[in-house]
Amino acid sequence: EVQLVESGGGLVQPGGSLRLSCAASGFTFTDMWMSWVRQAPGKGLEWVANIKQDGSERYYVDSVKGRFTISRDNAKNSLFLQMNSLRGEDTAVYYCARSQRNSEYHPFDSWGQGTLVTVSS
Amino acid sequence: DIVMTQSPDSLAVSLGERATINCKSSQNLLYSSNNKNYFAWYQQKPGQPPKLLMYWASTRESGVPDRFSGSGSGTDFTLTISSLQPEDVAVYYCQQYYSIPLTFGGGTKVEIK
């Protein structure tokens, strides 16, 4: 069974940093592109970033470029999101999501339960 | 960026009746080399992560009931629930995976009338 378990969310002040983690199991992690998708309270879904199987390609939504960094540790089946210079508009539940096949141009067929990030003073 | 526009924002349908959700893309999502629409539908119930329902516009994900169907091509797509059940109360999102940034529609909330 595919499992994605996020951790690392919490309350942080504007301008602060946070590192999210996603532990993956139940599939061959090194076969899949992985993404972070967020959802602000009561709002819709927004794709944040994704990363290729070997980490050689990474893409971001414009609003987080230069502030967020996606990475992965294939030896530990883990995905990460380093978030710096956080703003109020970054407040959201952050989901770890797996691409359905081995390219970035596929939908997300597995999602974690999410971790809440709240940016507030 | 490709903009995905869903309609309506919400709808209330009687149990057993048909529910129809529309999604329009600002760009063509049909890739000519393989004749596939890079388009998906998700269902999200309160307090849960989204769940993939349909991909390639009309292919049902494993385990999804056959009362759900997807249609459309290019820029206009539809999700139909043929006979609404209580467990179908949720917010439904469309998504394009044709180009990065990957983008979602704003969501359609489906309720029981």
PDB file of C-alpha atoms in Angstrom:
ATOM      1  CA  GLU A   1       0.000   0.000   0.000  1.00  0.00           C
ATOM      2  CA  VAL A   2       1.312   3.410  -0.967  1.00  0.00           C
ATOM      3  CA  GLN A   3       1.822   5.702   2.021  1.00  0.00           C
ATOM      4  CA  LEU A   4       2.935   9.307   2.111  1.00  0.00           C
ATOM      5  CA  VAL A   5       3.326  10.863   5.553  1.00  0.00           C
ATOM      6  CA  GLU A   6       4.120  14.551   5.901  1.00  0.00           C
ATOM      7  CA  SER A   7       5.624  16.217   8.933  1.00  0.00           C
ATOM      8  CA  GLY A   8       7.274  19.469   9.932  1.00  0.00           C
ATOM      9  CA  GLY A   9       4.381  21.903   9.773  1.00  0.00           C
ATOM     10  CA  GLY A  10       3.643  24.420  12.482  1.00  0.00           C
ATOM     11  CA  LEU A  11       3.380  28.080  13.397  1.00  0.00           C
ATOM     12  CA  VAL A  12       6.139  30.359  12.122  1.00  0.00           C
ATOM     13  CA  GLN A  13       6.553  34.124  12.042  1.00  0.00           C
ATOM     14  CA  PRO A  14       6.628  36.052   8.767  1.00  0.00           C
ATOM     15  CA  GLY A  15      10.132  35.959   7.350  1.00  0.00           C
ATOM     16  CA  GLY A  16      10.872  32.681   9.112  1.00  0.00           C
ATOM     17  CA  SER A  17      11.776  29.257   7.783  1.00  0.00           C
ATOM     18  CA  LEU A  18      10.389  25.762   7.982  1.00  0.00           C
ATOM     19  CA  ARG A  19      11.357  22.400   6.524  1.00  0.00           C
ATOM     20  CA  LEU A  20       8.677  19.917   5.581  1.00  0.00           C
ATOM     21  CA  SER A  21       9.326  16.205   5.185  1.00  0.00           C
ATOM     22  CA  CYS A  22       7.411  13.425   3.474  1.00  0.00           C
ATOM     23  CA  ALA A  23       8.160   9.779   4.216  1.00  0.00           C
ATOM     24  CA  ALA A  24       7.203   7.488   1.354  1.00  0.00           C
ATOM     25  CA  SER A  25       6.579   3.755   1.463  1.00  0.00           C
ATOM     26  CA  GLY A  26       4.814   1.012  -0.434  1.00  0.00           C
ATOM     27  CA  PHE A  27       6.315   1.814  -3.834  1.00  0.00           C
ATOM     28  CA  THR A  28       9.663   2.282  -5.535  1.00  0.00           C
ATOM     29  CA  PHE A  29      10.359   5.895  -4.599  1.00  0.00           C
ATOM     30  CA  THR A  30      13.186   6.234  -7.114  1.00  0.00           C
ATOM     31  CA  ASP A  31      10.766   5.523  -9.987  1.00  0.00           C
ATOM     32  CA  MET A  32       8.538   8.546  -9.429  1.00  0.00           C
ATOM     33  CA  TRP A  33       8.438  12.293  -9.824  1.00  0.00           C
ATOM     34  CA  MET A  34       7.183  13.816  -6.576  1.00  0.00           C
ATOM     35  CA  SER A  35       5.396  17.074  -5.843  1.00  0.00           C
ATOM     36  CA  TRP A  36       4.225  19.392  -3.105  1.00  0.00           C
ATOM     37  CA  VAL A  37       0.704  20.767  -3.446  1.00  0.00           C
ATOM     38  CA  ARG A  38      -0.811  23.246  -1.002  1.00  0.00           C
ATOM     39  CA  GLN A  39      -4.278  24.341   0.006  1.00  0.00           C
ATOM     40  CA  ALA A  40      -4.930  27.561   1.878  1.00  0.00           C
ATOM     41  CA  PRO A  41      -7.721  27.365   4.478  1.00  0.00           C
ATOM     42  CA  GLY A  42     -11.078  27.105   2.698  1.00  0.00           C
ATOM     43  CA  LYS A  43      -9.442  27.537  -0.704  1.00  0.00           C
ATOM     44  CA  GLY A  44      -8.508  25.432  -3.703  1.00  0.00           C
ATOM     45  CA  LEU A  45      -5.437  23.429  -4.628  1.00  0.00           C
ATOM     46  CA  GLU A  46      -2.156  24.955  -5.771  1.00  0.00           C
ATOM     47  CA  TRP A  47       0.789  22.982  -7.089  1.00  0.00           C
ATOM     48  CA  VAL A  48       3.985  24.266  -5.471  1.00  0.00           C
ATOM     49  CA  ALA A  49       6.942  22.284  -6.809  1.00  0.00           C
ATOM     50  CA  ASN A  50       8.075  18.976  -8.217  1.00  0.00           C
ATOM     51  CA  ILE A  51      11.292  17.019  -8.540  1.00  0.00           C
ATOM     52  CA  LYS A  52      12.567  14.347 -10.900  1.00  0.00           C
ATOM     53  CA  GLN A  53      13.491  10.874  -9.743  1.00  0.00           C
ATOM     54  CA  ASP A  54      17.201  11.649  -9.404  1.00  0.00           C
ATOM     55  CA  GLY A  55      16.738  15.254  -8.293  1.00  0.00           C
ATOM     56  CA  SER A  56      18.286  16.635 -11.494  1.00  0.00           C
ATOM     57  CA  GLU A  57      15.184  18.634 -12.463  1.00  0.00           C
ATOM     58  CA  ARG A  58      13.047  20.779 -10.197  1.00  0.00           C
ATOM     59  CA  TYR A  59      10.214  23.141 -11.030  1.00  0.00           C
ATOM     60  CA  TYR A  60       8.361  25.713  -8.957  1.00  0.00           C
ATOM     61  CA  VAL A  61       5.292  27.888  -9.112  1.00  0.00           C
ATOM     62  CA  ASP A  62       6.347  31.513  -9.592  1.00  0.00           C
ATOM     63  CA  SER A  63       5.127  32.633  -6.158  1.00  0.00           C
ATOM     64  CA  VAL A  64       7.686  30.468  -4.328  1.00  0.00           C
ATOM     65  CA  LYS A  65      10.685  30.676  -6.674  1.00  0.00           C
ATOM     66  CA  GLY A  66      13.792  31.793  -4.823  1.00  0.00           C
ATOM     67  CA  ARG A  67      12.185  31.111  -1.433  1.00  0.00           C
ATOM     68  CA  PHE A  68      11.326  27.392  -1.468  1.00  0.00           C
ATOM     69  CA  THR A  69      13.566  24.456  -2.352  1.00  0.00           C
ATOM     70  CA  ILE A  70      12.335  20.943  -3.074  1.00  0.00           C
ATOM     71  CA  SER A  71      14.718  18.041  -2.539  1.00  0.00           C
ATOM     72  CA  ARG A  72      14.697  14.316  -1.979  1.00  0.00           C
ATOM     73  CA  ASP A  73      16.784  11.630  -0.281  1.00  0.00           C
ATOM     74  CA  ASN A  74      16.267   8.451  -2.267  1.00  0.00           C
ATOM     75  CA  ALA A  75      18.231   6.369   0.234  1.00  0.00           C
ATOM     76  CA  LYS A  76      15.663   7.306   2.871  1.00  0.00           C
ATOM     77  CA  ASN A  77      12.583   7.407   0.611  1.00  0.00           C
ATOM     78  CA  SER A  78      11.984  10.981   1.669  1.00  0.00           C
ATOM     79  CA  LEU A  79      10.863  14.210   0.070  1.00  0.00           C
ATOM     80  CA  PHE A  80      11.523  17.643   1.525  1.00  0.00           C
ATOM     81  CA  LEU A  81      10.429  21.252   1.118  1.00  0.00           C
ATOM     82  CA  GLN A  82      12.663  23.934   2.580  1.00  0.00           C
ATOM     83  CA  MET A  83      10.599  27.099   2.963  1.00  0.00           C
ATOM     84  CA  ASN A  84      12.372  30.400   3.638  1.00  0.00           C
ATOM     85  CA  SER A  85      11.178  34.003   3.827  1.00  0.00           C
ATOM     86  CA  LEU A  86       7.691  32.785   4.655  1.00  0.00           C
ATOM     87  CA  ARG A  87       4.709  35.068   4.121  1.00  0.00           C
ATOM     88  CA  GLY A  88       1.134  35.068   5.346  1.00  0.00           C
ATOM     89  CA  GLU A  89      -0.041  33.861   1.967  1.00  0.00           C
ATOM     90  CA  ASP A  90       2.023  30.697   2.410  1.00  0.00           C
ATOM     91  CA  THR A  91      -0.362  29.599   5.162  1.00  0.00           C
ATOM     92  CA  ALA A  92      -1.830  26.307   3.948  1.00  0.00           C
ATOM     93  CA  VAL A  93      -2.004  22.584   4.319  1.00  0.00           C
ATOM     94  CA  TYR A  94       0.931  21.184   2.361  1.00  0.00           C
ATOM     95  CA  TYR A  95       0.438  17.821   0.683  1.00  0.00           C
ATOM     96  CA  CYS A  96       3.076  15.481  -0.610  1.00  0.00           C
ATOM     97  CA  ALA A  97       1.850  13.887  -3.860  1.00  0.00           C
ATOM     98  CA  ARG A  98       3.118  11.214  -6.211  1.00  0.00           C
ATOM     99  CA  SER A  99       2.919  11.410  -9.991  1.00  0.00           C
ATOM    100  CA  GLN A 100       1.056   8.489 -11.470  1.00  0.00           C
ATOM    101  CA  ARG A 101       3.867   7.487 -13.820  1.00  0.00           C
ATOM    102  CA  ASN A 102       7.547   8.186 -14.235  1.00  0.00           C
ATOM    103  CA  SER A 103       7.236  11.644 -15.743  1.00  0.00           C
ATOM    104  CA  GLU A 104       6.108  15.020 -14.509  1.00  0.00           C
ATOM    105  CA  TYR A 105       3.262  15.086 -17.029  1.00  0.00           C
ATOM    106  CA  HIS A 106       0.930  12.818 -15.143  1.00  0.00           C
ATOM    107  CA  PRO A 107      -1.758  13.396 -12.520  1.00  0.00           C
ATOM    108  CA  PHE A 108      -1.278  12.741  -8.813  1.00  0.00           C
ATOM    109  CA  ASP A 109      -2.484   9.298  -7.858  1.00  0.00           C
ATOM    110  CA  SER A 110      -1.394   9.254  -4.205  1.00  0.00           C
ATOM    111  CA  TRP A 111      -1.502  12.015  -1.610  1.00  0.00           C
ATOM    112  CA  GLY A 112      -0.453  12.311   1.995  1.00  0.00           C
ATOM    113  CA  GLN A 113      -2.778  13.592   4.705  1.00  0.00           C
ATOM    114  CA  GLY A 114      -1.044  16.957   4.707  1.00  0.00           C
ATOM    115  CA  THR A 115       0.743  19.121   7.236  1.00  0.00           C
ATOM    116  CA  LEU A 116      -0.478  22.589   8.237  1.00  0.00           C
ATOM    117  CA  VAL A 117       1.839  25.570   7.962  1.00  0.00           C
ATOM    118  CA  THR A 118       0.647  28.773   9.611  1.00  0.00           C
ATOM    119  CA  VAL A 119       2.587  31.980   9.026  1.00  0.00           C
ATOM    120  CA  SER A 120       1.583  34.573  11.570  1.00  0.00           C
ATOM    121  CA  SER A 121       3.052  36.918  14.145  1.00  0.00           C
TER     122      SER A 121
ATOM    123  CA  ASP B   1       0.328  29.627 -17.330  1.00  0.00           C
ATOM    124  CA  ILE B   2      -2.751  27.585 -18.211  1.00  0.00           C
ATOM    125  CA  VAL B   3      -5.848  28.832 -16.400  1.00  0.00           C
ATOM    126  CA  MET B   4      -8.514  26.287 -15.487  1.00  0.00           C
ATOM    127  CA  THR B   5     -12.034  27.653 -14.970  1.00  0.00           C
ATOM    128  CA  GLN B   6     -14.696  25.468 -13.385  1.00  0.00           C
ATOM    129  CA  SER B   7     -18.448  25.954 -13.376  1.00  0.00           C
ATOM    130  CA  PRO B   8     -20.605  26.101 -11.453  1.00  0.00           C
ATOM    131  CA  ASP B   9     -18.950  26.996  -8.145  1.00  0.00           C
ATOM    132  CA  SER B  10     -21.517  24.811  -6.401  1.00  0.00           C
ATOM    133  CA  LEU B  11     -24.534  22.720  -7.199  1.00  0.00           C
ATOM    134  CA  ALA B  12     -27.215  20.865  -5.268  1.00  0.00           C
ATOM    135  CA  VAL B  13     -28.616  17.706  -6.806  1.00  0.00           C
ATOM    136  CA  SER B  14     -31.245  15.269  -5.555  1.00  0.00           C
ATOM    137  CA  LEU B  15     -30.151  11.773  -4.670  1.00  0.00           C
ATOM    138  CA  GLY B  16     -30.200   9.564  -7.742  1.00  0.00           C
ATOM    139  CA  GLU B  17     -30.121  12.522 -10.119  1.00  0.00           C
ATOM    140  CA  ARG B  18     -27.362  13.573 -12.500  1.00  0.00           C
ATOM    141  CA  ALA B  19     -24.663  16.075 -11.564  1.00  0.00           C
ATOM    142  CA  THR B  20     -22.581  17.791 -14.230  1.00  0.00           C
ATOM    143  CA  ILE B  21     -19.441  19.838 -13.660  1.00  0.00           C
ATOM    144  CA  ASN B  22     -17.627  21.759 -16.352  1.00  0.00           C
ATOM    145  CA  CYS B  23     -14.029  22.846 -16.714  1.00  0.00           C
ATOM    146  CA  LYS B  24     -12.538  25.075 -19.359  1.00  0.00           C
ATOM    147  CA  SER B  25      -8.848  25.410 -20.062  1.00  0.00           C
ATOM    148  CA  SER B  26      -7.234  28.579 -21.410  1.00  0.00           C
ATOM    149  CA  GLN B  27      -5.086  26.430 -23.709  1.00  0.00           C
ATOM    150  CA  ASN B  28      -5.490  23.234 -25.668  1.00  0.00           C
ATOM    151  CA  LEU B  29      -4.669  20.188 -23.531  1.00  0.00           C
ATOM    152  CA  LEU B  30      -4.707  17.680 -26.393  1.00  0.00           C
ATOM    153  CA  TYR B  31      -1.201  16.538 -27.250  1.00  0.00           C
ATOM    154  CA  SER B  32      -1.238  15.734 -30.956  1.00  0.00           C
ATOM    155  CA  SER B  33       1.578  13.165 -30.906  1.00  0.00           C
ATOM    156  CA  ASN B  34      -0.385  10.718 -28.737  1.00  0.00           C
ATOM    157  CA  ASN B  35      -3.945  12.107 -29.042  1.00  0.00           C
ATOM    158  CA  LYS B  36      -4.277  12.365 -25.259  1.00  0.00           C
ATOM    159  CA  ASN B  37      -5.795  15.151 -23.223  1.00  0.00           C
ATOM    160  CA  TYR B  38      -3.526  15.966 -20.277  1.00  0.00           C
ATOM    161  CA  PHE B  39      -6.453  16.541 -17.942  1.00  0.00           C
ATOM    162  CA  ALA B  40      -7.665  15.031 -14.656  1.00  0.00           C
ATOM    163  CA  TRP B  41     -10.506  15.239 -12.123  1.00  0.00           C
ATOM    164  CA  TYR B  42     -10.143  14.919  -8.357  1.00  0.00           C
ATOM    165  CA  GLN B  43     -12.629  14.519  -5.516  1.00  0.00           C
ATOM    166  CA  GLN B  44     -11.957  15.998  -2.094  1.00  0.00           C
ATOM    167  CA  LYS B  45     -14.125  15.227   0.910  1.00  0.00           C
ATOM    168  CA  PRO B  46     -13.962  17.370   4.057  1.00  0.00           C
ATOM    169  CA  GLY B  47     -10.815  16.799   6.072  1.00  0.00           C
ATOM    170  CA  GLN B  48      -9.313  14.477   3.468  1.00  0.00           C
ATOM    171  CA  PRO B  49      -6.686  14.866   0.746  1.00  0.00           C
ATOM    172  CA  PRO B  50      -7.828  14.908  -2.867  1.00  0.00           C
ATOM    173  CA  LYS B  51      -8.467  11.614  -4.597  1.00  0.00           C
ATOM    174  CA  LEU B  52      -7.797  11.027  -8.293  1.00  0.00           C
ATOM    175  CA  LEU B  53     -11.025  10.152 -10.129  1.00  0.00           C
ATOM    176  CA  MET B  54     -10.309  10.496 -13.848  1.00  0.00           C
ATOM    177  CA  TYR B  55      -7.245  11.040 -16.003  1.00  0.00           C
ATOM    178  CA  TRP B  56      -6.623  11.491 -19.720  1.00  0.00           C
ATOM    179  CA  ALA B  57      -9.998  13.238 -19.442  1.00  0.00           C
ATOM    180  CA  SER B  58     -12.054  10.046 -19.581  1.00  0.00           C
ATOM    181  CA  THR B  59     -10.119   7.177 -17.975  1.00  0.00           C
ATOM    182  CA  ARG B  60     -11.497   6.150 -14.615  1.00  0.00           C
ATOM    183  CA  GLU B  61      -8.941   5.529 -11.866  1.00  0.00           C
ATOM    184  CA  SER B  62      -9.007   2.030 -10.401  1.00  0.00           C
ATOM    185  CA  GLY B  63     -11.793   1.610  -7.857  1.00  0.00           C
ATOM    186  CA  VAL B  64     -13.802   4.638  -8.940  1.00  0.00           C
ATOM    187  CA  PRO B  65     -17.493   3.768  -9.395  1.00  0.00           C
ATOM    188  CA  ASP B  66     -18.752   3.735 -12.963  1.00  0.00           C
ATOM    189  CA  ARG B  67     -21.380   6.368 -12.170  1.00  0.00           C
ATOM    190  CA  PHE B  68     -18.489   8.804 -12.630  1.00  0.00           C
ATOM    191  CA  SER B  69     -17.591   9.614 -16.211  1.00  0.00           C
ATOM    192  CA  GLY B  70     -15.416  12.196 -17.909  1.00  0.00           C
ATOM    193  CA  SER B  71     -15.699  13.666 -21.359  1.00  0.00           C
ATOM    194  CA  GLY B  72     -14.397  16.484 -23.515  1.00  0.00           C
ATOM    195  CA  SER B  73     -11.277  17.339 -25.437  1.00  0.00           C
ATOM    196  CA  GLY B  74      -9.021  20.279 -26.180  1.00  0.00           C
ATOM    197  CA  THR B  75     -10.229  23.049 -23.914  1.00  0.00           C
ATOM    198  CA  ASP B  76     -13.652  21.933 -22.661  1.00  0.00           C
ATOM    199  CA  PHE B  77     -14.230  19.077 -20.264  1.00  0.00           C
ATOM    200  CA  THR B  78     -17.090  17.636 -18.217  1.00  0.00           C
ATOM    201  CA  LEU B  79     -17.386  15.380 -15.183  1.00  0.00           C
ATOM    202  CA  THR B  80     -20.726  13.629 -14.855  1.00  0.00           C
ATOM    203  CA  ILE B  81     -22.068  11.755 -11.870  1.00  0.00           C
ATOM    204  CA  SER B  82     -24.926   9.787 -13.359  1.00  0.00           C
ATOM    205  CA  SER B  83     -26.805   9.035 -10.144  1.00  0.00           C
ATOM    206  CA  LEU B  84     -25.714  11.066  -7.141  1.00  0.00           C
ATOM    207  CA  GLN B  85     -25.071   9.099  -3.950  1.00  0.00           C
ATOM    208  CA  PRO B  86     -24.636  10.469  -0.412  1.00  0.00           C
ATOM    209  CA  GLU B  87     -20.933   9.598  -0.456  1.00  0.00           C
ATOM    210  CA  ASP B  88     -20.409  11.816  -3.523  1.00  0.00           C
ATOM    211  CA  VAL B  89     -20.823  15.003  -1.467  1.00  0.00           C
ATOM    212  CA  ALA B  90     -17.448  16.651  -1.964  1.00  0.00           C
ATOM    213  CA  VAL B  91     -15.543  19.353  -3.781  1.00  0.00           C
ATOM    214  CA  TYR B  92     -14.384  18.386  -7.273  1.00  0.00           C
ATOM    215  CA  TYR B  93     -11.297  19.865  -8.926  1.00  0.00           C
ATOM    216  CA  CYS B  94     -10.043  19.705 -12.468  1.00  0.00           C
ATOM    217  CA  GLN B  95      -6.316  19.825 -13.264  1.00  0.00           C
ATOM    218  CA  GLN B  96      -4.134  20.138 -16.311  1.00  0.00           C
ATOM    219  CA  TYR B  97      -0.816  18.312 -16.472  1.00  0.00           C
ATOM    220  CA  TYR B  98       0.045  19.458 -20.004  1.00  0.00           C
ATOM    221  CA  SER B  99       2.563  22.038 -18.907  1.00  0.00           C
ATOM    222  CA  ILE B 100       4.310  23.405 -15.871  1.00  0.00           C
ATOM    223  CA  PRO B 101       3.136  25.083 -13.738  1.00  0.00           C
ATOM    224  CA  LEU B 102       0.565  22.362 -13.156  1.00  0.00           C
ATOM    225  CA  THR B 103      -2.713  24.114 -12.440  1.00  0.00           C
ATOM    226  CA  PHE B 104      -6.073  23.327 -10.895  1.00  0.00           C
ATOM    227  CA  GLY B 105      -9.542  24.725 -11.311  1.00  0.00           C
ATOM    228  CA  GLY B 106     -11.138  26.572  -8.423  1.00  0.00           C
ATOM    229  CA  GLY B 107     -13.348  23.670  -7.398  1.00  0.00           C
ATOM    230  CA  THR B 108     -17.050  22.796  -7.533  1.00  0.00           C
ATOM    231  CA  LYS B 109     -18.889  21.913  -4.361  1.00  0.00           C
ATOM    232  CA  VAL B 110     -21.523  19.205  -4.811  1.00  0.00           C
ATOM    233  CA  GLU B 111     -24.279  18.891  -2.238  1.00  0.00           C
ATOM    234  CA  ILE B 112     -27.525  16.997  -1.806  1.00  0.00           C
ATOM    235  CA  LYS B 113     -30.721  18.910  -2.550  1.00  0.00           C
TER     236      LYS B 113
END
